[in-house]
Short mmCIF file of C-alpha atoms and ligand atoms in Angstrom, two decimals:
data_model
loop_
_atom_site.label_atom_id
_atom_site.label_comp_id
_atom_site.label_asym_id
_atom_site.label_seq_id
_atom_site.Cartn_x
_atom_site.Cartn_y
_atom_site.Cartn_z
CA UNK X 262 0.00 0.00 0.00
CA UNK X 263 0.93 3.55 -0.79
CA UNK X 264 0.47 6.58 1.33
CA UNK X 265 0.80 10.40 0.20
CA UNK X 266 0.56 13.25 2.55
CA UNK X 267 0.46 17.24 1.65
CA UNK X 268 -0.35 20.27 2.84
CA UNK X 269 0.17 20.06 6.67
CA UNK X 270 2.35 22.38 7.43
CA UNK X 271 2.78 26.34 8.25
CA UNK X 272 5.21 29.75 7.98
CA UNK X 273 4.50 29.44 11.73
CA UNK X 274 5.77 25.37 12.23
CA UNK X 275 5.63 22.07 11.35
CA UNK X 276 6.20 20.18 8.32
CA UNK X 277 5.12 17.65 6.13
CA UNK X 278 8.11 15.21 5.90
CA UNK X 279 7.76 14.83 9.92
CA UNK X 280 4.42 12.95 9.52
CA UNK X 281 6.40 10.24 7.73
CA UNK X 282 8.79 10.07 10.73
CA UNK X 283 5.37 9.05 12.76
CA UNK X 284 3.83 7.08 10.41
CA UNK X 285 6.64 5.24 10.45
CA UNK X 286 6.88 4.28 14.51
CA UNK X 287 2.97 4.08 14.01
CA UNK X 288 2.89 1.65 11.31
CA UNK X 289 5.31 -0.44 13.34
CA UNK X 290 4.05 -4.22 11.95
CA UNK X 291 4.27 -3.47 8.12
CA UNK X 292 7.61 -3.12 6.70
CA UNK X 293 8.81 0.06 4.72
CA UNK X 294 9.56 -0.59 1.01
CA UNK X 295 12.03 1.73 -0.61
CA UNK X 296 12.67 4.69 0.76
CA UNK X 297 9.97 7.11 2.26
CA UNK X 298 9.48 9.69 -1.02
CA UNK X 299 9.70 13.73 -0.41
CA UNK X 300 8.77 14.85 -3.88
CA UNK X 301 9.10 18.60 -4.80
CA UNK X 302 5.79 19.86 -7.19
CA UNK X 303 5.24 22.87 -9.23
CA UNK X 304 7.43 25.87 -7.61
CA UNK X 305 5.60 28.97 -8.67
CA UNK X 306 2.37 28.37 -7.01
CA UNK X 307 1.50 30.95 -5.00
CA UNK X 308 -0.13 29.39 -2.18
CA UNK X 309 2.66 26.99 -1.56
CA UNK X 310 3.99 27.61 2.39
CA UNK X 311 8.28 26.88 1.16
CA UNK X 312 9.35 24.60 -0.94
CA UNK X 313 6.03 22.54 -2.06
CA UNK X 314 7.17 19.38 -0.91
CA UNK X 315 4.78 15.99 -0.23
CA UNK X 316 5.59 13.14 1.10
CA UNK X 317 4.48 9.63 -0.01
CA UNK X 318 5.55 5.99 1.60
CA UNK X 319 5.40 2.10 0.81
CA UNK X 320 4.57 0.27 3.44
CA UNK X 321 4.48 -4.13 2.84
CA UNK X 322 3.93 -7.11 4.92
CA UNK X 323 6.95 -7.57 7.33
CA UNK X 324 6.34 -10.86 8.03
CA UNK X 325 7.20 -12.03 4.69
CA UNK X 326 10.43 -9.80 3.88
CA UNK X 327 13.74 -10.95 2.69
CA UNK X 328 15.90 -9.78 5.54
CA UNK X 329 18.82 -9.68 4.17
CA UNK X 330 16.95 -7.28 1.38
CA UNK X 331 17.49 -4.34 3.72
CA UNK X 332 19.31 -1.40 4.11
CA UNK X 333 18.43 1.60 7.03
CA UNK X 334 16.07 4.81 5.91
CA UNK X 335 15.59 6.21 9.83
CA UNK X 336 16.24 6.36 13.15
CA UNK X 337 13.47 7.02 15.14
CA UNK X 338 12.34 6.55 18.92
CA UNK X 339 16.42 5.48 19.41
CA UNK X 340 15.81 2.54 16.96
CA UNK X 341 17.52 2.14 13.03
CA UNK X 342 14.66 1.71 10.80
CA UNK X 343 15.50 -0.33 7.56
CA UNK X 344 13.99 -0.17 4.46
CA UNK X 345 13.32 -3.43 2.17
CA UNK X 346 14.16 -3.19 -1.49
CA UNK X 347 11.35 -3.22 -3.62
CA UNK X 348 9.46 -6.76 -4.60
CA UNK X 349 11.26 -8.41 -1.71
CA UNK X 350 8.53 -7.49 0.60
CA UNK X 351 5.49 -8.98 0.09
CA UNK X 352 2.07 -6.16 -0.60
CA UNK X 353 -0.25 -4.95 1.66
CA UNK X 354 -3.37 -4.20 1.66
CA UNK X 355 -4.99 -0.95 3.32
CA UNK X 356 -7.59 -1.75 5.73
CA UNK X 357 -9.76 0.37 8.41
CA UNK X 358 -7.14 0.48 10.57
CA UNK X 359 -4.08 2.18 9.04
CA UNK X 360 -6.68 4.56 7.53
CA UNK X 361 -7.60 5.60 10.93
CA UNK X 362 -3.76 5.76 12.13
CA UNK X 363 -2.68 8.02 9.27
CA UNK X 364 -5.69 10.48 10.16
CA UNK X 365 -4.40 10.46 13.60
CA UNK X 366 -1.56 11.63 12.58
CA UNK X 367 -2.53 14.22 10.09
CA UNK X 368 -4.87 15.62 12.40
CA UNK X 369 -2.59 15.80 15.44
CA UNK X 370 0.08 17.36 13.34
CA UNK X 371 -1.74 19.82 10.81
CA UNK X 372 -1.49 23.33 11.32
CA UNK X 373 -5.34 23.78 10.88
CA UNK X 374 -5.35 27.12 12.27
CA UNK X 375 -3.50 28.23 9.26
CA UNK X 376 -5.59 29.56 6.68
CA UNK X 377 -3.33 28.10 3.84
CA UNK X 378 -3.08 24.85 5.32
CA UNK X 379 -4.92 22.56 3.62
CA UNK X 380 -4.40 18.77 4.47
CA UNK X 381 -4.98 15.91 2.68
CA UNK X 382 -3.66 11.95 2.47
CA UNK X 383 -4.49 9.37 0.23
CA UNK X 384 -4.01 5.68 0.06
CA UNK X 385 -3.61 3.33 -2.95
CA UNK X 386 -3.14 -0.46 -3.20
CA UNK X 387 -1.52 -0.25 -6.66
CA UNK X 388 0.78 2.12 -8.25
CA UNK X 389 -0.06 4.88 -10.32
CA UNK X 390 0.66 5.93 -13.18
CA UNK X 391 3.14 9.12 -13.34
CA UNK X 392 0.82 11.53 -15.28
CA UNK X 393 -0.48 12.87 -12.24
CA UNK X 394 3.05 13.95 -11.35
CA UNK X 395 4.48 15.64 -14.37
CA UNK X 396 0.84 17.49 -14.43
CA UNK X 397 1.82 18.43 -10.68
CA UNK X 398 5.27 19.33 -11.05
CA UNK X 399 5.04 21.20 -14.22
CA UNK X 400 1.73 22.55 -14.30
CA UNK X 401 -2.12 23.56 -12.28
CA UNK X 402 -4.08 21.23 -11.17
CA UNK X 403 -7.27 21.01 -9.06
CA UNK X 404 -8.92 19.30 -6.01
CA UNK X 405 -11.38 17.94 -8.73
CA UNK X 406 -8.64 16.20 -10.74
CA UNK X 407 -6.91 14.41 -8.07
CA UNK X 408 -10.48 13.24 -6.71
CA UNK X 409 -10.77 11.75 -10.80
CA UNK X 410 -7.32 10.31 -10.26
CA UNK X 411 -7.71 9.07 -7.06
CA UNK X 412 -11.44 7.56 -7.52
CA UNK X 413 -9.78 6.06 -11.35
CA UNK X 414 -7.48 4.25 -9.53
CA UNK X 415 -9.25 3.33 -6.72
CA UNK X 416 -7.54 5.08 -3.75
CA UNK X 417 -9.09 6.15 -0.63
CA UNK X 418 -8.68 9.84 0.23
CA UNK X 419 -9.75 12.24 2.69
CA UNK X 420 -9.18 15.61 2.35
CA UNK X 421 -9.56 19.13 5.07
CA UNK X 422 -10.73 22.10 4.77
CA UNK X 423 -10.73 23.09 1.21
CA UNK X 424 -8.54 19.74 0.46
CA UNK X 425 -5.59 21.20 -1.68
CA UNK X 426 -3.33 18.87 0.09
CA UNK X 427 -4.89 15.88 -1.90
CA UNK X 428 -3.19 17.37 -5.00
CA UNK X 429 0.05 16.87 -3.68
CA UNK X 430 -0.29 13.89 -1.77
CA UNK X 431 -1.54 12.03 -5.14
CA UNK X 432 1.45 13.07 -7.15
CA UNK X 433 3.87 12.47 -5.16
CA UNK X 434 2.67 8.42 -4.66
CA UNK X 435 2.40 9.23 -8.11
CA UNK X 436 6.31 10.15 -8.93
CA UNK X 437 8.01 7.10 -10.66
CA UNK X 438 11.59 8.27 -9.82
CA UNK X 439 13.80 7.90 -12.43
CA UNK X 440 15.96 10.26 -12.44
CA UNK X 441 16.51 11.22 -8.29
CA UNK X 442 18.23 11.82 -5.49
CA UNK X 443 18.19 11.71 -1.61
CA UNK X 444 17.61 13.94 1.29
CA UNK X 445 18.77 13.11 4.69
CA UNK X 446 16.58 14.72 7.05
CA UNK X 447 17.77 15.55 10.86
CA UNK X 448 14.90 16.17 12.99
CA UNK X 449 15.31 17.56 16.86
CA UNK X 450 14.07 16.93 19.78
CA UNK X 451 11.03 18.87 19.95
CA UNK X 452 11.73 20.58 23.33
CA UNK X 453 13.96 22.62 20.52
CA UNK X 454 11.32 23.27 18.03
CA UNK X 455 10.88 26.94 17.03
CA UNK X 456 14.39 27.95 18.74
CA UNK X 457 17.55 28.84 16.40
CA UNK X 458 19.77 25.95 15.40
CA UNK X 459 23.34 25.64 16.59
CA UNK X 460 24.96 23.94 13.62
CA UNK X 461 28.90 24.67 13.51
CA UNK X 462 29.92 26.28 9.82
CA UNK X 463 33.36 24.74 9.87
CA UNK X 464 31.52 21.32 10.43
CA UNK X 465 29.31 22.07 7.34
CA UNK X 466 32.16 22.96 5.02
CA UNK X 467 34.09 19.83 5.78
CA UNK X 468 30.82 18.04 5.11
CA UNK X 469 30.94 19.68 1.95
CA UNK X 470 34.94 19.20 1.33
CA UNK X 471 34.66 15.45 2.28
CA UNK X 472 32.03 14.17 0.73
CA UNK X 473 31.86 14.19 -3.10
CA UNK X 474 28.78 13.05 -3.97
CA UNK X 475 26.54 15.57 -1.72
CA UNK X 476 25.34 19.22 -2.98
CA UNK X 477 24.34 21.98 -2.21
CA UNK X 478 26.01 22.30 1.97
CA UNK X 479 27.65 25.56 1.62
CA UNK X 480 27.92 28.41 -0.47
CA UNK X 481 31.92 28.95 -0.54
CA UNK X 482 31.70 32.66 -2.24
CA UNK X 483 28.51 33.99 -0.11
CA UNK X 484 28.91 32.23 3.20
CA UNK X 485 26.00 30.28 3.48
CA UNK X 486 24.72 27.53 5.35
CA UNK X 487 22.25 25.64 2.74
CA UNK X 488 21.83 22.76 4.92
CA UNK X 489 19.74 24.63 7.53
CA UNK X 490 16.58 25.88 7.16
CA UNK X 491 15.03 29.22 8.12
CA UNK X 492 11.72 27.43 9.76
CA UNK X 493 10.32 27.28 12.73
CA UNK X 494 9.21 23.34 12.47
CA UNK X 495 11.21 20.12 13.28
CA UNK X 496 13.81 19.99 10.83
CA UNK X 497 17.35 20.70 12.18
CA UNK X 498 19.04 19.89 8.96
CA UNK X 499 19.18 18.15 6.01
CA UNK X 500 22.12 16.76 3.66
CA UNK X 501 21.24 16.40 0.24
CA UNK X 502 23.07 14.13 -2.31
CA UNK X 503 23.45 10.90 -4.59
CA UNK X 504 24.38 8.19 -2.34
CA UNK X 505 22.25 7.26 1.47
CA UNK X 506 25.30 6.13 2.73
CA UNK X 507 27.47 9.06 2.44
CA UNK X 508 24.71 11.01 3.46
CA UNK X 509 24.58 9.04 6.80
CA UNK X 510 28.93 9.59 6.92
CA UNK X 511 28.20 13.05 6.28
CA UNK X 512 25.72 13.18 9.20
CA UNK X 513 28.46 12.29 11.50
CA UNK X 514 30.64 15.44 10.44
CA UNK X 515 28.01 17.51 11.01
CA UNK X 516 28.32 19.68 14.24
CA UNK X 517 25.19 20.07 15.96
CA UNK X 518 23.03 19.60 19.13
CA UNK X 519 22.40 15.96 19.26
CA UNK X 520 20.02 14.93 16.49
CA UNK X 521 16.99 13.30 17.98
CA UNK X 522 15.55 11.42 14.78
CA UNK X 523 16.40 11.51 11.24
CA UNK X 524 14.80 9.65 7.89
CA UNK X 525 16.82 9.50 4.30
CA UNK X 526 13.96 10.35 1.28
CA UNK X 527 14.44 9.49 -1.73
CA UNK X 528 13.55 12.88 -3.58
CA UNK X 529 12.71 14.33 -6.96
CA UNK X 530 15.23 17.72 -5.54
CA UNK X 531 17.87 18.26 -8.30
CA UNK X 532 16.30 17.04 -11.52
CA UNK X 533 14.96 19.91 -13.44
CA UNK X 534 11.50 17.86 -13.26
CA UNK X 535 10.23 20.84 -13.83
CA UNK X 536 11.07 22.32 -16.88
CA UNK X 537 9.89 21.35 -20.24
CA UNK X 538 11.64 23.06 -23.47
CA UNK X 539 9.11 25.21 -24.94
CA UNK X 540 9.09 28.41 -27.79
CA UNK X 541 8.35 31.84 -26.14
CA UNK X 542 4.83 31.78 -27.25
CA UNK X 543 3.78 29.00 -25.38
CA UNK X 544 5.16 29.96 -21.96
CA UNK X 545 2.63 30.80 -19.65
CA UNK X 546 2.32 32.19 -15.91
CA UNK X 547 2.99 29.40 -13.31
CA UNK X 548 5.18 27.34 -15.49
CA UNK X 549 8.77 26.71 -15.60
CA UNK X 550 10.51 26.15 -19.44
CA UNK X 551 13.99 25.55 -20.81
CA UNK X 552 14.32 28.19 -23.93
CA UNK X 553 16.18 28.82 -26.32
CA UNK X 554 16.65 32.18 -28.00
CA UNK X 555 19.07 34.84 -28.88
CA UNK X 556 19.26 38.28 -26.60
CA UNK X 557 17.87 41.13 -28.28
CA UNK X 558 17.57 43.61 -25.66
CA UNK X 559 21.24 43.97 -23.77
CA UNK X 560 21.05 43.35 -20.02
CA UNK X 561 20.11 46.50 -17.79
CA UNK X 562 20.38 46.65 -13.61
CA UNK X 563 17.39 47.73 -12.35
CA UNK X 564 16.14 49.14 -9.39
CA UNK X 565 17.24 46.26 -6.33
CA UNK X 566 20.23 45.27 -8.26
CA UNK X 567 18.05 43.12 -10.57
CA UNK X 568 19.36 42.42 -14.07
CA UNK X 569 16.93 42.09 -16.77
CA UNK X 570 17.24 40.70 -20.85
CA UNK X 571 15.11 40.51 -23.41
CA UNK X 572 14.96 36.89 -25.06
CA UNK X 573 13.56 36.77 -28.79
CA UNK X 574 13.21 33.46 -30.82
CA UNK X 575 10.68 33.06 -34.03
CA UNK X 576 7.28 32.64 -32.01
CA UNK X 577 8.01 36.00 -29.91
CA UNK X 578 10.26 37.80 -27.16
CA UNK X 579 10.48 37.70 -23.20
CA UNK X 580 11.77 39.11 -20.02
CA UNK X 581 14.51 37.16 -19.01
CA UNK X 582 15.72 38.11 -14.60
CA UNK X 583 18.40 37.39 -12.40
CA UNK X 584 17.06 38.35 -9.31
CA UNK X 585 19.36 39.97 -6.80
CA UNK X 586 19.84 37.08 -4.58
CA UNK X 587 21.41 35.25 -7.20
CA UNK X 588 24.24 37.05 -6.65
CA UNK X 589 27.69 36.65 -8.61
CA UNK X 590 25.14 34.67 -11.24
CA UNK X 591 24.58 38.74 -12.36
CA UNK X 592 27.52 39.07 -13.18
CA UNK X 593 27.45 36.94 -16.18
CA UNK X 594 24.29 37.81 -17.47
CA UNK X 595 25.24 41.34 -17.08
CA UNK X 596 27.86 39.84 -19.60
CA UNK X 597 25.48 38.93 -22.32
CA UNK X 598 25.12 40.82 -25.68
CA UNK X 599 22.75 41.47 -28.59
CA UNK X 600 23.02 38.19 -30.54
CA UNK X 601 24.21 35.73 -28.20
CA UNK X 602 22.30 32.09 -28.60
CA UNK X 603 21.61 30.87 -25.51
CA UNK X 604 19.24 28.81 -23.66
CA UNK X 605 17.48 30.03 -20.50
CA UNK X 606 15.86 27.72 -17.70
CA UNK X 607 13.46 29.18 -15.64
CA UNK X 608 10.17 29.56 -14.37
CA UNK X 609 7.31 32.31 -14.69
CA UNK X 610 5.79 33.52 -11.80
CA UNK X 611 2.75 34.92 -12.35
CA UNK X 612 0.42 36.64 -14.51
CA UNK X 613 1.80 39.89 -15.22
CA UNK X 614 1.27 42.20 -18.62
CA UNK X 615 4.98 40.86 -19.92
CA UNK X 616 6.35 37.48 -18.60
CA UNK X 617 9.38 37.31 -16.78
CA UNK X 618 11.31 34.15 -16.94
CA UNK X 619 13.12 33.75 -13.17
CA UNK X 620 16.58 32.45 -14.70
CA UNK X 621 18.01 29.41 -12.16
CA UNK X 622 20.77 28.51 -15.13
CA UNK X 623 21.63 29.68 -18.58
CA UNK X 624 23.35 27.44 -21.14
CA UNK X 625 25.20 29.84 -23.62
CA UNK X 626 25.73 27.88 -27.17
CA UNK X 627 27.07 30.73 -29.50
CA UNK X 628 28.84 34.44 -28.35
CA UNK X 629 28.95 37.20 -30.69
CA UNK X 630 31.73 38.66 -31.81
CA UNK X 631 32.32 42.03 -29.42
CA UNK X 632 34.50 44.78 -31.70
CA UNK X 633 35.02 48.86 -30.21
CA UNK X 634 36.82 51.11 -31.73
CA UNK X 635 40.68 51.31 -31.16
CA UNK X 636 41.50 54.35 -33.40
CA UNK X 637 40.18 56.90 -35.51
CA UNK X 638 40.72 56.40 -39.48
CA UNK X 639 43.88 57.70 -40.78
CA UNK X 640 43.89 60.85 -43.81
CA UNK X 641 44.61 58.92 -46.65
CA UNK X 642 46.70 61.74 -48.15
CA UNK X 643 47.75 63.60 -44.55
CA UNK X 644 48.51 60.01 -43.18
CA UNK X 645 47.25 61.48 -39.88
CA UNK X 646 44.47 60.88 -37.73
CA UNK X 647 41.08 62.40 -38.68
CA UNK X 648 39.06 64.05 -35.84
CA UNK X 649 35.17 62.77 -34.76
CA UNK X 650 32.87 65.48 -35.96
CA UNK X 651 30.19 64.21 -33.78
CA UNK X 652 28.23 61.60 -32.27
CA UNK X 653 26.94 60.01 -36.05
CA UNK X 654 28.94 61.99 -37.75
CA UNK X 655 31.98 60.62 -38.89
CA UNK X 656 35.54 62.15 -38.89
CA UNK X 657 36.94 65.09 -40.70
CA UNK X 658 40.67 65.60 -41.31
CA UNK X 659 41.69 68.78 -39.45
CA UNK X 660 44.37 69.52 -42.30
CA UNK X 661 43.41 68.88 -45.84
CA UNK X 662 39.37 68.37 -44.67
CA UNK X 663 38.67 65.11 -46.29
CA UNK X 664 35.83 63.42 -44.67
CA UNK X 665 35.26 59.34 -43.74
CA UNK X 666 32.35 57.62 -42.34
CA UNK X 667 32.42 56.13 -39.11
CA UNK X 668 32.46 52.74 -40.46
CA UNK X 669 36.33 53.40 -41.28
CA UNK X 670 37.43 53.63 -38.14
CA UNK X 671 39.68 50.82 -36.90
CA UNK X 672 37.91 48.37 -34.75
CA UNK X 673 39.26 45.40 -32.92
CA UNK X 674 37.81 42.54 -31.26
CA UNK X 675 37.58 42.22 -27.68
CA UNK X 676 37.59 38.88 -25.82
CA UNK X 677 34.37 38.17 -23.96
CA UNK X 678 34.58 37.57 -20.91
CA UNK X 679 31.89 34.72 -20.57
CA UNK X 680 32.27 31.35 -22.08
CA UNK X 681 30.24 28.91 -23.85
CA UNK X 682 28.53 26.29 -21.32
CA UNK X 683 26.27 26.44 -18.61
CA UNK X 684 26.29 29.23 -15.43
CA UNK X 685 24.19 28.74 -13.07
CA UNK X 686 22.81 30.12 -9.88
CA UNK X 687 24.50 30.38 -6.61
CA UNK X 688 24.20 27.83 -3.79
CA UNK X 689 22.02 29.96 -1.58
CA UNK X 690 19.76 30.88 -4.69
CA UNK X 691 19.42 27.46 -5.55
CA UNK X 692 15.29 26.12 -5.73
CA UNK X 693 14.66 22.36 -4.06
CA UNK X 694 13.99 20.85 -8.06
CA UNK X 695 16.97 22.93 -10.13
CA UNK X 696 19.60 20.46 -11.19
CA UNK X 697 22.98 21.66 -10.22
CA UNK X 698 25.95 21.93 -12.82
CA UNK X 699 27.65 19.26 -10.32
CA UNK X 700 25.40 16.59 -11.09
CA UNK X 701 25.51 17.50 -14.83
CA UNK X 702 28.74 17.05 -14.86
CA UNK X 703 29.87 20.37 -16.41
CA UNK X 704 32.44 22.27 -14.49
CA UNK X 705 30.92 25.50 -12.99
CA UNK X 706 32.81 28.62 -14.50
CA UNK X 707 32.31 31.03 -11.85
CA UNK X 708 35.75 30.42 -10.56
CA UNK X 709 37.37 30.78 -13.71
CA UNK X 710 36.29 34.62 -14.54
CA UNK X 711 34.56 35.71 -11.44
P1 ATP K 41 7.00 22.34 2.19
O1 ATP K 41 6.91 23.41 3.23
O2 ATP K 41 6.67 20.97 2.73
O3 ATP K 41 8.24 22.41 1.41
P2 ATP K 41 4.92 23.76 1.15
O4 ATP K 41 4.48 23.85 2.56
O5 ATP K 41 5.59 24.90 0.50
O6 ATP K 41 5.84 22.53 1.10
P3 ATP K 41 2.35 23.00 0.86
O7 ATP K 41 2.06 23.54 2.21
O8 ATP K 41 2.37 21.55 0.70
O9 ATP K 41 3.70 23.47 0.29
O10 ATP K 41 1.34 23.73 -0.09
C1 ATP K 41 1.28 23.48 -1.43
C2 ATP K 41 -0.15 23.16 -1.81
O11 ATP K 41 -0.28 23.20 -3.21
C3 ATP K 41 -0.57 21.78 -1.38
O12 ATP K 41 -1.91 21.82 -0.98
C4 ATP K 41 -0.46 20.94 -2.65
O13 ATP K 41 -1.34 19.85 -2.68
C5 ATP K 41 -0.79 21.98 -3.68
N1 ATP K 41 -0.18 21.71 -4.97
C6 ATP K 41 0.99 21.12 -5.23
N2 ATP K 41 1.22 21.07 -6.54
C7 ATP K 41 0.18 21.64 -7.14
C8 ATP K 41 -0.16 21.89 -8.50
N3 ATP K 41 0.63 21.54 -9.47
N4 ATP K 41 -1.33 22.51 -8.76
C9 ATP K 41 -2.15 22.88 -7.76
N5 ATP K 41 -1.88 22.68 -6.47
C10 ATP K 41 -0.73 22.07 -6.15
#
């Protein structure tokens, strides 16, 4: 049986992925298949609290696992959970019961009082099919869809208050997970919930240093702690990367108040779910795209130290930001120039009169050549230099008055100062889904001409 959770959570507390901690000790008899799933959805929506996470879970009959199948996802109420690879633990069946355990939980841990909380769960017997999730992560969808969804493939659901949560609690059961990665998730003791975290920077950084395979820790050039959040709910910490074990090595580096509890998802964070490659004209507001176009309005710093392009390509043209907290990333865009091919990922926010594309990584393909003027045109009888006559209008030879155009001055090239490749955001700008040059395996550039 699957279980998906959403919508739980507030600014003010809580959160989502902690309900899967308690499931957990509360489902005690069945045995956990996989890894629990925290699976990022759309990020523009407006009424998401942070990051739009959900949670979903695979629970089978422990009595019939192959034991030596398993490998450990928590540790919980002082006791290593393990996880049992998929088909070597028999299915289960929902029943009354568990349905009546997970609302328990829900309800005991929802932030009702929140207007934009909106819980919901759901619980399947079979697996669904992943259309539900690409709609989710990459578009709108409604409480009346998942209901379809749910009712097609014979969940059970029950949704509060205006029941947004189901959306997200059916996609993420719904997320296949092929491409993915994992989160390890320290949780504290809740005596320290809502008070600031002690986590020692030098700790983090050798975290970062040591193991290879993690991302997004610290931010080396703007000082930043990624691996603690700024909420007020359970989460201490959490370690993001390719491999659980490392993450549990890395864990140990960490410098912290003890950790009380902590669960490894396996996550959708990191795969550019989100973006599809579209043509200008069919980008709309609360989507996220991958386009490619050539600049044909030269960046300008705006008002907040925001720099903004135009992008044109056949079907049309569009704003193209790097917001101010994506720091040094500026400074390459600011680098860009009429003509330059390149291909933008990013998502629109909302509805305004002209789109704006929120740029998390550019990929440039083809620079254009950059020439200024070195030196005046020579007096092709005088053999000196002529003199400008004026912006526009060419030079004039001060001697023998013979006139040239401004097209016969000399020019030179100059070297750019931006390469072809991808550039991408800073660590602390970085969004839960955006892939990170490091797992794309192209070297980030920043340190070579920034
Ligand atoms: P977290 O704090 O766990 O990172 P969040 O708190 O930012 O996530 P939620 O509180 O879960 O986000 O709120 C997002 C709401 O939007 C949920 O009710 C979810 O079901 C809903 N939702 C998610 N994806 C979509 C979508 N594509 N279309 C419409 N609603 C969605």
């Amino acid at each position: 049986m699957w279980i998906g959770i959403d919508d739980t959570d507030s600014i003010n507390g809580g959160c989502t992925t902690y309900l899967v901690a308690e499931l957990i000790k509360e489902l005690k008899e069945y045995g956990v298949v996989g890894y629990p799933r925290l699976v990022r959805l759309n990020p523009t929506l407006p009424w998401k609290t942070r990051g739009n996470g959900a949670v979903a879970i695979q629970f089978g009959r422990k009595d019939k696992v192959e034991r030596e199948s398993k490998f450990p996802i928590a540790f919980l109420d002082g006791n290593l959970i393990f996880g049992f690879a998929v088909g070597k633990c028999e299915e289960e069946k929902a029943d009354e019961s568990i349905i009546k355990k997970v609302s328990k939980i829900v309800e005991r841990l929802a932030w009702f009082k929140d207007p934009k909380t909106n819980p919901g769960f759901v619980v399947f017997n079979k697996p669904l099919s992943n259309d539900f999730y690409w709609g989710a992560v990459r578009g709108v969808l409604s409480q009346k869809e998942a209901k379809k969804e749910i009712e097609r493939r014979k969940g059970f659901y029950r949704g509060y208050k205006n029941e947004r949560g189901l959306i997200g609690a059916t996609a993420a059961v719904s997320w296949e997970g092929k491409d993915f990665t994992f989160e390890l998730i320290a949780y504290r003791d809740p005596e320290f919930f809502g008070k600031s975290r002690g986590i020692d920077d030098e700790s983090v950084k050798k975290l970062d240093r040591e193991c290879p395979h993690t991302f997004d820790n610290w931010d080396w050039k703007n000082d930043h702690n990624r691996i603690k959040p700024n909420s007020k709910g359970p989460v201490y910490y959490g370690i993001r990367g390719e491999d659980p074990s490392e993450l549990m090595r890395g864990k140990e580096l960490v410098k912290s108040e003890p950790v009380h509890e902590w669960v490894i998802f396996k996550t959708n964070q990191a795969t550019d779910d989100h973006l599809a490659r579209k043509q200008i004209a069919g980008v709309k507001p609360y989507e996220s795209a991958i386009i490619e176009g050539k600049v044909c309005k030269a960046p300008v710093t705006i008002k907040g130290g925001h720099v903004i392009f135009v992008l044109e390509d056949k079907t049309g043209v569009i704003d193209c930001a790097a917001y101010e907290p994506t720091k040094e990333f500026r400074s390459v865009v600011r680098e860009l120039k009429v003509g330059d091919l390149i291909e933008c990922y990013g998502s629109v926010r909302k509805e305004r009169e002209r789109l704006t594309l929120n740029l998390e990584k550019i990929k440039i393909l083809k620079l254009v050549k950059v020439k200024a003027k070195t030196e005046n045109p020579l007096c092709p009888r005088c053999k000196i230099h002529m003199h400008s006559v004026g912006k526009g209008g060419g030079y004039r030879c001060r001697r023998c008055r013979a006139k040239a155009s401004q097209k016969e001055a000399v020019f030179k090239e100059i070297p750019r100062k931006i390469n072809l490749g991808f550039y991408e955001v800073p660590v602390c700008a970085r969004r839960h889904l955006a892939k990170p040059l490091k797992r794309m395996k192209y070297p980030t550039f920043f340190t070579s001409n920034f």
